[in-house]
């Protein structure tokens, strides 16, 4: 398994491909060549952790072998930022971990995750300058919901209802622009929802790559129940990390980095124009990278706590 020290030097690379580029390797480096065979990017495999390829590209079998050998992951995405294939690294055969995952049937870890999410949502709202009385009431309400979680909950439906109640209050305050009508996952009903989906997708792929380092079955969660082809554990660990993306998108809107003019409307859905993708990826990844090591430590400590069968309150928190 990768150590914390080694992970500090690992890189996350984004490649935007649209003009016949080819992805291969040379002397333990990944190499990107244009349609004419000219090298346009080169990175050492030793420092690579996760490679996002956005758009169409040719990949050699040798590169896939290198991904396994050097322990990095290749995430293939469409031009609309939809993930369609994951290739590469990950521990295989951690059967003891899988047995523990498959036998877990409690709710305490799910409560811990939602509690962590609410704490981070509270932190985001608390960071807003010039808070109104309404803001202070809203923060107090979140505190009350966090207290309810600490008292214990014995129903998944009640837990999800509580989380949804806070989400409605939280999002109603977070984005105070006329275009915002509320959080609507995946349907891309406006440019803010579309940007949030992009941010959550990038974060989820980083989380998945880290979970695979330890050999987790990413389809088996503790909060999101098993469902065909859904990576429930990735969804679980994403929950306390979502407010980091929320804060990033709010800041980008205020700085003029995220605006409606950057999007195209197709069949009622807001799609980021291809030419604007690098700028959006840039401000999103720049908000994540300061927390890269924190994410590693969080998932490492989650793995250790899970393997040791610790109580939920002993599991780590991801704090922003």
PDB file of N, CA, C and O in Angstrom, residues 53-119:
ATOM      1  N   UNK A  53      -8.722  11.403 -18.614  1.00  0.00           N
ATOM      2  CA  UNK A  53      -8.705  11.646 -20.053  1.00  0.00           C
ATOM      3  C   UNK A  53     -10.111  12.059 -20.466  1.00  0.00           C
ATOM      4  O   UNK A  53     -11.055  11.272 -20.365  1.00  0.00           O
ATOM      5  N   UNK A  54     -10.254  13.300 -20.906  1.00  0.00           N
ATOM      6  CA  UNK A  54     -11.555  13.849 -21.256  1.00  0.00           C
ATOM      7  C   UNK A  54     -11.622  14.003 -22.767  1.00  0.00           C
ATOM      8  O   UNK A  54     -10.867  14.781 -23.360  1.00  0.00           O
ATOM      9  N   UNK A  55     -12.496  13.241 -23.409  1.00  0.00           N
ATOM     10  CA  UNK A  55     -12.586  13.239 -24.857  1.00  0.00           C
ATOM     11  C   UNK A  55     -12.089  11.922 -25.429  1.00  0.00           C
ATOM     12  O   UNK A  55     -11.802  10.970 -24.700  1.00  0.00           O
ATOM     13  N   UNK A  56     -11.968  11.850 -26.735  1.00  0.00           N
ATOM     14  CA  UNK A  56     -11.577  10.611 -27.424  1.00  0.00           C
ATOM     15  C   UNK A  56     -10.074  10.558 -27.629  1.00  0.00           C
ATOM     16  O   UNK A  56      -9.452  11.534 -28.054  1.00  0.00           O
ATOM     17  N   UNK A  57      -9.499   9.386 -27.344  1.00  0.00           N
ATOM     18  CA  UNK A  57      -8.050   9.228 -27.473  1.00  0.00           C
ATOM     19  C   UNK A  57      -7.727   7.760 -27.711  1.00  0.00           C
ATOM     20  O   UNK A  57      -8.528   6.867 -27.385  1.00  0.00           O
ATOM     21  N   UNK A  58      -6.551   7.503 -28.287  1.00  0.00           N
ATOM     22  CA  UNK A  58      -6.056   6.144 -28.484  1.00  0.00           C
ATOM     23  C   UNK A  58      -5.113   5.791 -27.341  1.00  0.00           C
ATOM     24  O   UNK A  58      -4.217   6.565 -27.001  1.00  0.00           O
ATOM     25  N   UNK A  59      -5.331   4.620 -26.718  1.00  0.00           N
ATOM     26  CA  UNK A  59      -4.508   4.154 -25.601  1.00  0.00           C
ATOM     27  C   UNK A  59      -3.863   2.827 -25.973  1.00  0.00           C
ATOM     28  O   UNK A  59      -4.540   1.927 -26.481  1.00  0.00           O
ATOM     29  N   UNK A  60      -2.574   2.679 -25.719  1.00  0.00           N
ATOM     30  CA  UNK A  60      -1.875   1.435 -26.032  1.00  0.00           C
ATOM     31  C   UNK A  60      -2.000   0.429 -24.895  1.00  0.00           C
ATOM     32  O   UNK A  60      -2.198   0.804 -23.727  1.00  0.00           O
ATOM     33  N   UNK A  61      -1.874  -0.843 -25.226  1.00  0.00           N
ATOM     34  CA  UNK A  61      -1.937  -1.893 -24.201  1.00  0.00           C
ATOM     35  C   UNK A  61      -0.775  -1.764 -23.222  1.00  0.00           C
ATOM     36  O   UNK A  61      -0.891  -2.100 -22.041  1.00  0.00           O
ATOM     37  N   UNK A  62       0.355  -1.277 -23.718  1.00  0.00           N
ATOM     38  CA  UNK A  62       1.506  -1.100 -22.842  1.00  0.00           C
ATOM     39  C   UNK A  62       1.238  -0.113 -21.730  1.00  0.00           C
ATOM     40  O   UNK A  62       1.723  -0.274 -20.602  1.00  0.00           O
ATOM     41  N   UNK A  63       0.453   0.920 -22.015  1.00  0.00           N
ATOM     42  CA  UNK A  63       0.121   1.903 -20.985  1.00  0.00           C
ATOM     43  C   UNK A  63      -0.735   1.267 -19.898  1.00  0.00           C
ATOM     44  O   UNK A  63      -0.563   1.547 -18.712  1.00  0.00           O
ATOM     45  N   UNK A  64      -1.664   0.402 -20.294  1.00  0.00           N
ATOM     46  CA  UNK A  64      -2.518  -0.274 -19.309  1.00  0.00           C
ATOM     47  C   UNK A  64      -1.664  -1.154 -18.400  1.00  0.00           C
ATOM     48  O   UNK A  64      -1.880  -1.213 -17.180  1.00  0.00           O
ATOM     49  N   UNK A  65      -0.670  -1.814 -18.985  1.00  0.00           N
ATOM     50  CA  UNK A  65       0.249  -2.622 -18.173  1.00  0.00           C
ATOM     51  C   UNK A  65       1.016  -1.736 -17.191  1.00  0.00           C
ATOM     52  O   UNK A  65       1.232  -2.106 -16.034  1.00  0.00           O
ATOM     53  N   UNK A  66       1.441  -0.553 -17.654  1.00  0.00           N
ATOM     54  CA  UNK A  66       2.172   0.368 -16.779  1.00  0.00           C
ATOM     55  C   UNK A  66       1.280   0.866 -15.644  1.00  0.00           C
ATOM     56  O   UNK A  66       1.756   1.072 -14.523  1.00  0.00           O
ATOM     57  N   UNK A  67       0.014   1.085 -15.926  1.00  0.00           N
ATOM     58  CA  UNK A  67      -0.905   1.533 -14.884  1.00  0.00           C
ATOM     59  C   UNK A  67      -0.972   0.518 -13.754  1.00  0.00           C
ATOM     60  O   UNK A  67      -0.964   0.869 -12.566  1.00  0.00           O
ATOM     61  N   UNK A  68      -1.012  -0.761 -14.119  1.00  0.00           N
ATOM     62  CA  UNK A  68      -1.008  -1.821 -13.112  1.00  0.00           C
ATOM     63  C   UNK A  68       0.317  -1.857 -12.359  1.00  0.00           C
ATOM     64  O   UNK A  68       0.360  -1.983 -11.135  1.00  0.00           O
ATOM     65  N   UNK A  69       1.399  -1.751 -13.102  1.00  0.00           N
ATOM     66  CA  UNK A  69       2.727  -1.875 -12.515  1.00  0.00           C
ATOM     67  C   UNK A  69       3.049  -0.726 -11.566  1.00  0.00           C
ATOM     68  O   UNK A  69       3.578  -0.928 -10.468  1.00  0.00           O
ATOM     69  N   UNK A  70       2.736   0.496 -11.971  1.00  0.00           N
ATOM     70  CA  UNK A  70       3.111   1.671 -11.185  1.00  0.00           C
ATOM     71  C   UNK A  70       1.998   2.132 -10.245  1.00  0.00           C
ATOM     72  O   UNK A  70       2.184   3.059  -9.472  1.00  0.00           O
ATOM     73  N   UNK A  71       0.845   1.488 -10.314  1.00  0.00           N
ATOM     74  CA  UNK A  71      -0.217   1.779  -9.358  1.00  0.00           C
ATOM     75  C   UNK A  71      -0.949   3.087  -9.588  1.00  0.00           C
ATOM     76  O   UNK A  71      -1.297   3.772  -8.630  1.00  0.00           O
ATOM     77  N   UNK A  72      -1.198   3.446 -10.850  1.00  0.00           N
ATOM     78  CA  UNK A  72      -2.016   4.632 -11.101  1.00  0.00           C
ATOM     79  C   UNK A  72      -3.287   4.238 -11.846  1.00  0.00           C
ATOM     80  O   UNK A  72      -3.384   3.160 -12.436  1.00  0.00           O
ATOM     81  N   UNK A  73      -4.265   5.112 -11.811  1.00  0.00           N
ATOM     82  CA  UNK A  73      -5.569   4.855 -12.388  1.00  0.00           C
ATOM     83  C   UNK A  73      -5.814   5.783 -13.568  1.00  0.00           C
ATOM     84  O   UNK A  73      -5.448   6.951 -13.534  1.00  0.00           O
ATOM     85  N   UNK A  74      -6.446   5.238 -14.598  1.00  0.00           N
ATOM     86  CA  UNK A  74      -6.842   6.031 -15.764  1.00  0.00           C
ATOM     87  C   UNK A  74      -8.359   6.129 -15.764  1.00  0.00           C
ATOM     88  O   UNK A  74      -9.052   5.108 -15.766  1.00  0.00           O
ATOM     89  N   UNK A  75      -8.861   7.351 -15.740  1.00  0.00           N
ATOM     90  CA  UNK A  75     -10.299   7.590 -15.743  1.00  0.00           C
ATOM     91  C   UNK A  75     -10.686   8.189 -17.091  1.00  0.00           C
ATOM     92  O   UNK A  75     -10.259   9.295 -17.439  1.00  0.00           O
ATOM     93  N   UNK A  76     -11.478   7.473 -17.859  1.00  0.00           N
ATOM     94  CA  UNK A  76     -11.901   7.930 -19.179  1.00  0.00           C
ATOM     95  C   UNK A  76     -13.263   8.604 -19.072  1.00  0.00           C
ATOM     96  O   UNK A  76     -14.212   8.028 -18.525  1.00  0.00           O
ATOM     97  N   UNK A  77     -13.354   9.816 -19.622  1.00  0.00           N
ATOM     98  CA  UNK A  77     -14.584  10.608 -19.525  1.00  0.00           C
ATOM     99  C   UNK A  77     -14.982  11.130 -20.907  1.00  0.00           C
ATOM    100  O   UNK A  77     -14.129  11.385 -21.768  1.00  0.00           O
ATOM    101  N   UNK A  78     -16.279  11.321 -21.094  1.00  0.00           N
ATOM    102  CA  UNK A  78     -16.769  11.927 -22.326  1.00  0.00           C
ATOM    103  C   UNK A  78     -16.509  13.433 -22.278  1.00  0.00           C
ATOM    104  O   UNK A  78     -16.098  13.975 -21.247  1.00  0.00           O
ATOM    105  N   UNK A  79     -16.786  14.109 -23.379  1.00  0.00           N
ATOM    106  CA  UNK A  79     -16.591  15.565 -23.410  1.00  0.00           C
ATOM    107  C   UNK A  79     -17.566  16.289 -22.494  1.00  0.00           C
ATOM    108  O   UNK A  79     -17.365  17.460 -22.173  1.00  0.00           O
ATOM    109  N   UNK A  80     -18.629  15.594 -22.056  1.00  0.00           N
ATOM    110  CA  UNK A  80     -19.581  16.187 -21.115  1.00  0.00           C
ATOM    111  C   UNK A  80     -19.278  15.776 -19.670  1.00  0.00           C
ATOM    112  O   UNK A  80     -20.138  15.904 -18.804  1.00  0.00           O
ATOM    113  N   UNK A  81     -18.086  15.263 -19.432  1.00  0.00           N
ATOM    114  CA  UNK A  81     -17.593  14.905 -18.094  1.00  0.00           C
ATOM    115  C   UNK A  81     -18.290  13.693 -17.485  1.00  0.00           C
ATOM    116  O   UNK A  81     -18.363  13.543 -16.271  1.00  0.00           O
ATOM    117  N   UNK A  82     -18.795  12.804 -18.329  1.00  0.00           N
ATOM    118  CA  UNK A  82     -19.406  11.576 -17.823  1.00  0.00           C
ATOM    119  C   UNK A  82     -18.364  10.464 -17.858  1.00  0.00           C
ATOM    120  O   UNK A  82     -17.757  10.200 -18.893  1.00  0.00           O
ATOM    121  N   UNK A  83     -18.160   9.800 -16.721  1.00  0.00           N
ATOM    122  CA  UNK A  83     -17.189   8.705 -16.640  1.00  0.00           C
ATOM    123  C   UNK A  83     -17.768   7.464 -17.313  1.00  0.00           C
ATOM    124  O   UNK A  83     -18.890   7.053 -17.032  1.00  0.00           O
ATOM    125  N   UNK A  84     -16.987   6.860 -18.226  1.00  0.00           N
ATOM    126  CA  UNK A  84     -17.473   5.639 -18.869  1.00  0.00           C
ATOM    127  C   UNK A  84     -16.545   4.442 -18.680  1.00  0.00           C
ATOM    128  O   UNK A  84     -16.917   3.309 -18.961  1.00  0.00           O
ATOM    129  N   UNK A  85     -15.320   4.665 -18.166  1.00  0.00           N
ATOM    130  CA  UNK A  85     -14.431   3.533 -17.923  1.00  0.00           C
ATOM    131  C   UNK A  85     -13.324   3.910 -16.952  1.00  0.00           C
ATOM    132  O   UNK A  85     -12.789   5.021 -17.003  1.00  0.00           O
ATOM    133  N   UNK A  86     -13.008   2.978 -16.056  1.00  0.00           N
ATOM    134  CA  UNK A  86     -11.887   3.118 -15.125  1.00  0.00           C
ATOM    135  C   UNK A  86     -10.900   1.997 -15.428  1.00  0.00           C
ATOM    136  O   UNK A  86     -11.276   0.823 -15.495  1.00  0.00           O
ATOM    137  N   UNK A  87      -9.640   2.343 -15.608  1.00  0.00           N
ATOM    138  CA  UNK A  87      -8.603   1.360 -15.933  1.00  0.00           C
ATOM    139  C   UNK A  87      -7.451   1.509 -14.947  1.00  0.00           C
ATOM    140  O   UNK A  87      -7.087   2.628 -14.586  1.00  0.00           O
ATOM    141  N   UNK A  88      -6.889   0.367 -14.525  1.00  0.00           N
ATOM    142  CA  UNK A  88      -5.632   0.483 -13.806  1.00  0.00           C
ATOM    143  C   UNK A  88      -5.560  -0.117 -12.434  1.00  0.00           C
ATOM    144  O   UNK A  88      -6.014  -1.229 -12.199  1.00  0.00           O
ATOM    145  N   UNK A  89      -5.042   0.674 -11.501  1.00  0.00           N
ATOM    146  CA  UNK A  89      -4.534   0.169 -10.233  1.00  0.00           C
ATOM    147  C   UNK A  89      -5.627  -0.226  -9.259  1.00  0.00           C
ATOM    148  O   UNK A  89      -6.795   0.089  -9.420  1.00  0.00           O
ATOM    149  N   UNK A  90      -5.174  -0.877  -8.192  1.00  0.00           N
ATOM    150  CA  UNK A  90      -6.066  -1.265  -7.117  1.00  0.00           C
ATOM    151  C   UNK A  90      -5.653  -2.591  -6.522  1.00  0.00           C
ATOM    152  O   UNK A  90      -5.234  -3.502  -7.249  1.00  0.00           O
ATOM    153  N   UNK A  91      -5.740  -2.688  -5.199  1.00  0.00           N
ATOM    154  CA  UNK A  91      -5.417  -3.958  -4.551  1.00  0.00           C
ATOM    155  C   UNK A  91      -6.524  -4.965  -4.848  1.00  0.00           C
ATOM    156  O   UNK A  91      -7.706  -4.652  -4.773  1.00  0.00           O
ATOM    157  N   UNK A  92      -6.132  -6.167  -5.172  1.00  0.00           N
ATOM    158  CA  UNK A  92      -7.096  -7.223  -5.434  1.00  0.00           C
ATOM    159  C   UNK A  92      -6.945  -8.316  -4.386  1.00  0.00           C
ATOM    160  O   UNK A  92      -5.861  -8.560  -3.863  1.00  0.00           O
ATOM    161  N   UNK A  93      -8.040  -8.937  -4.075  1.00  0.00           N
ATOM    162  CA  UNK A  93      -7.993 -10.105  -3.212  1.00  0.00           C
ATOM    163  C   UNK A  93      -7.938  -9.829  -1.723  1.00  0.00           C
ATOM    164  O   UNK A  93      -7.505 -10.694  -0.951  1.00  0.00           O
ATOM    165  N   UNK A  94      -8.375  -8.624  -1.295  1.00  0.00           N
ATOM    166  CA  UNK A  94      -8.429  -8.352   0.144  1.00  0.00           C
ATOM    167  C   UNK A  94      -9.712  -8.986   0.687  1.00  0.00           C
ATOM    168  O   UNK A  94     -10.696  -8.315   0.993  1.00  0.00           O
ATOM    169  N   UNK A  95      -9.672 -10.298   0.793  1.00  0.00           N
ATOM    170  CA  UNK A  95     -10.881 -11.047   1.113  1.00  0.00           C
ATOM    171  C   UNK A  95     -11.400 -10.767   2.518  1.00  0.00           C
ATOM    172  O   UNK A  95     -12.613 -10.763   2.746  1.00  0.00           O
ATOM    173  N   UNK A  96     -10.492 -10.544   3.475  1.00  0.00           N
ATOM    174  CA  UNK A  96     -10.933 -10.254   4.840  1.00  0.00           C
ATOM    175  C   UNK A  96     -11.727  -8.952   4.878  1.00  0.00           C
ATOM    176  O   UNK A  96     -12.767  -8.866   5.543  1.00  0.00           O
ATOM    177  N   UNK A  97     -11.242  -7.953   4.155  1.00  0.00           N
ATOM    178  CA  UNK A  97     -11.967  -6.691   4.074  1.00  0.00           C
ATOM    179  C   UNK A  97     -13.331  -6.903   3.441  1.00  0.00           C
ATOM    180  O   UNK A  97     -14.345  -6.385   3.938  1.00  0.00           O
ATOM    181  N   UNK A  98     -13.389  -7.665   2.360  1.00  0.00           N
ATOM    182  CA  UNK A  98     -14.663  -7.910   1.680  1.00  0.00           C
ATOM    183  C   UNK A  98     -15.644  -8.633   2.602  1.00  0.00           C
ATOM    184  O   UNK A  98     -16.840  -8.321   2.619  1.00  0.00           O
ATOM    185  N   UNK A  99     -15.150  -9.592   3.360  1.00  0.00           N
ATOM    186  CA  UNK A  99     -16.025 -10.302   4.285  1.00  0.00           C
ATOM    187  C   UNK A  99     -16.637  -9.339   5.297  1.00  0.00           C
ATOM    188  O   UNK A  99     -17.831  -9.420   5.613  1.00  0.00           O
ATOM    189  N   UNK A 100     -15.820  -8.420   5.797  1.00  0.00           N
ATOM    190  CA  UNK A 100     -16.327  -7.435   6.755  1.00  0.00           C
ATOM    191  C   UNK A 100     -17.344  -6.508   6.095  1.00  0.00           C
ATOM    192  O   UNK A 100     -18.354  -6.141   6.705  1.00  0.00           O
ATOM    193  N   UNK A 101     -17.079  -6.127   4.839  1.00  0.00           N
ATOM    194  CA  UNK A 101     -18.026  -5.273   4.126  1.00  0.00           C
ATOM    195  C   UNK A 101     -19.365  -5.979   3.925  1.00  0.00           C
ATOM    196  O   UNK A 101     -20.434  -5.390   4.156  1.00  0.00           O
ATOM    197  N   UNK A 102     -19.312  -7.231   3.492  1.00  0.00           N
ATOM    198  CA  UNK A 102     -20.536  -7.949   3.162  1.00  0.00           C
ATOM    199  C   UNK A 102     -21.366  -8.290   4.395  1.00  0.00           C
ATOM    200  O   UNK A 102     -22.592  -8.453   4.304  1.00  0.00           O
ATOM    201  N   UNK A 103     -20.706  -8.393   5.545  1.00  0.00           N
ATOM    202  CA  UNK A 103     -21.436  -8.765   6.763  1.00  0.00           C
ATOM    203  C   UNK A 103     -21.941  -7.549   7.546  1.00  0.00           C
ATOM    204  O   UNK A 103     -22.737  -7.702   8.481  1.00  0.00           O
ATOM    205  N   UNK A 104     -21.495  -6.346   7.172  1.00  0.00           N
ATOM    206  CA  UNK A 104     -21.918  -5.147   7.905  1.00  0.00           C
ATOM    207  C   UNK A 104     -23.385  -4.848   7.585  1.00  0.00           C
ATOM    208  O   UNK A 104     -23.772  -4.733   6.417  1.00  0.00           O
ATOM    209  N   UNK A 105     -24.213  -4.687   8.621  1.00  0.00           N
ATOM    210  CA  UNK A 105     -25.636  -4.430   8.399  1.00  0.00           C
ATOM    211  C   UNK A 105     -26.205  -3.414   9.402  1.00  0.00           C
ATOM    212  O   UNK A 105     -27.402  -3.421   9.701  1.00  0.00           O
ATOM    213  N   UNK A 106     -25.343  -2.543   9.925  1.00  0.00           N
ATOM    214  CA  UNK A 106     -25.783  -1.553  10.902  1.00  0.00           C
ATOM    215  C   UNK A 106     -26.021  -0.201  10.231  1.00  0.00           C
ATOM    216  O   UNK A 106     -25.877  -0.056   9.015  1.00  0.00           O
ATOM    217  N   UNK A 107     -26.361   0.797  11.037  1.00  0.00           N
ATOM    218  CA  UNK A 107     -26.618   2.146  10.534  1.00  0.00           C
ATOM    219  C   UNK A 107     -25.651   3.166  11.114  1.00  0.00           C
ATOM    220  O   UNK A 107     -25.607   4.305  10.676  1.00  0.00           O
ATOM    221  N   UNK A 108     -24.825   2.721  12.085  1.00  0.00           N
ATOM    222  CA  UNK A 108     -24.006   3.688  12.814  1.00  0.00           C
ATOM    223  C   UNK A 108     -22.984   4.412  11.939  1.00  0.00           C
ATOM    224  O   UNK A 108     -22.750   5.614  12.109  1.00  0.00           O
ATOM    225  N   UNK A 109     -22.397   3.725  10.961  1.00  0.00           N
ATOM    226  CA  UNK A 109     -21.420   4.386  10.098  1.00  0.00           C
ATOM    227  C   UNK A 109     -22.104   5.363   9.135  1.00  0.00           C
ATOM    228  O   UNK A 109     -21.534   6.407   8.791  1.00  0.00           O
ATOM    229  N   UNK A 110     -23.309   5.015   8.715  1.00  0.00           N
ATOM    230  CA  UNK A 110     -24.078   5.936   7.884  1.00  0.00           C
ATOM    231  C   UNK A 110     -24.389   7.219   8.633  1.00  0.00           C
ATOM    232  O   UNK A 110     -24.298   8.326   8.079  1.00  0.00           O
ATOM    233  N   UNK A 111     -24.736   7.089   9.908  1.00  0.00           N
ATOM    234  CA  UNK A 111     -25.002   8.264  10.751  1.00  0.00           C
ATOM    235  C   UNK A 111     -23.738   9.099  10.886  1.00  0.00           C
ATOM    236  O   UNK A 111     -23.782  10.331  10.813  1.00  0.00           O
ATOM    237  N   UNK A 112     -22.609   8.435  11.073  1.00  0.00           N
ATOM    238  CA  UNK A 112     -21.327   9.136  11.203  1.00  0.00           C
ATOM    239  C   UNK A 112     -21.021   9.949   9.945  1.00  0.00           C
ATOM    240  O   UNK A 112     -20.569  11.100  10.016  1.00  0.00           O
ATOM    241  N   UNK A 113     -21.264   9.376   8.765  1.00  0.00           N
ATOM    242  CA  UNK A 113     -21.009  10.062   7.504  1.00  0.00           C
ATOM    243  C   UNK A 113     -21.897  11.295   7.338  1.00  0.00           C
ATOM    244  O   UNK A 113     -21.438  12.360   6.917  1.00  0.00           O
ATOM    245  N   UNK A 114     -23.180  11.148   7.668  1.00  0.00           N
ATOM    246  CA  UNK A 114     -24.101  12.282   7.538  1.00  0.00           C
ATOM    247  C   UNK A 114     -23.767  13.358   8.569  1.00  0.00           C
ATOM    248  O   UNK A 114     -23.838  14.564   8.272  1.00  0.00           O
ATOM    249  N   UNK A 115     -23.396  12.937   9.761  1.00  0.00           N
ATOM    250  CA  UNK A 115     -22.970  13.900  10.774  1.00  0.00           C
ATOM    251  C   UNK A 115     -21.767  14.694  10.275  1.00  0.00           C
ATOM    252  O   UNK A 115     -21.710  15.923  10.417  1.00  0.00           O
ATOM    253  N   UNK A 116     -20.807  14.018   9.670  1.00  0.00           N
ATOM    254  CA  UNK A 116     -19.631  14.664   9.102  1.00  0.00           C
ATOM    255  C   UNK A 116     -20.032  15.653   8.002  1.00  0.00           C
ATOM    256  O   UNK A 116     -19.517  16.777   7.914  1.00  0.00           O
ATOM    257  N   UNK A 117     -20.980  15.241   7.154  1.00  0.00           N
ATOM    258  CA  UNK A 117     -21.449  16.113   6.073  1.00  0.00           C
ATOM    259  C   UNK A 117     -22.088  17.381   6.630  1.00  0.00           C
ATOM    260  O   UNK A 117     -21.816  18.496   6.158  1.00  0.00           O
ATOM    261  N   UNK A 118     -22.924  17.224   7.644  1.00  0.00           N
ATOM    262  CA  UNK A 118     -23.598  18.384   8.239  1.00  0.00           C
ATOM    263  C   UNK A 118     -22.596  19.327   8.897  1.00  0.00           C
ATOM    264  O   UNK A 118     -22.753  20.557   8.835  1.00  0.00           O
ATOM    265  N   UNK A 119     -21.583  18.763   9.529  1.00  0.00           N
ATOM    266  CA  UNK A 119     -20.544  19.600  10.137  1.00  0.00           C
ATOM    267  C   UNK A 119     -19.832  20.441   9.073  1.00  0.00           C
ATOM    268  O   UNK A 119     -19.529  21.624   9.293  1.00  0.00           O
TER     269      UNK A 119
END
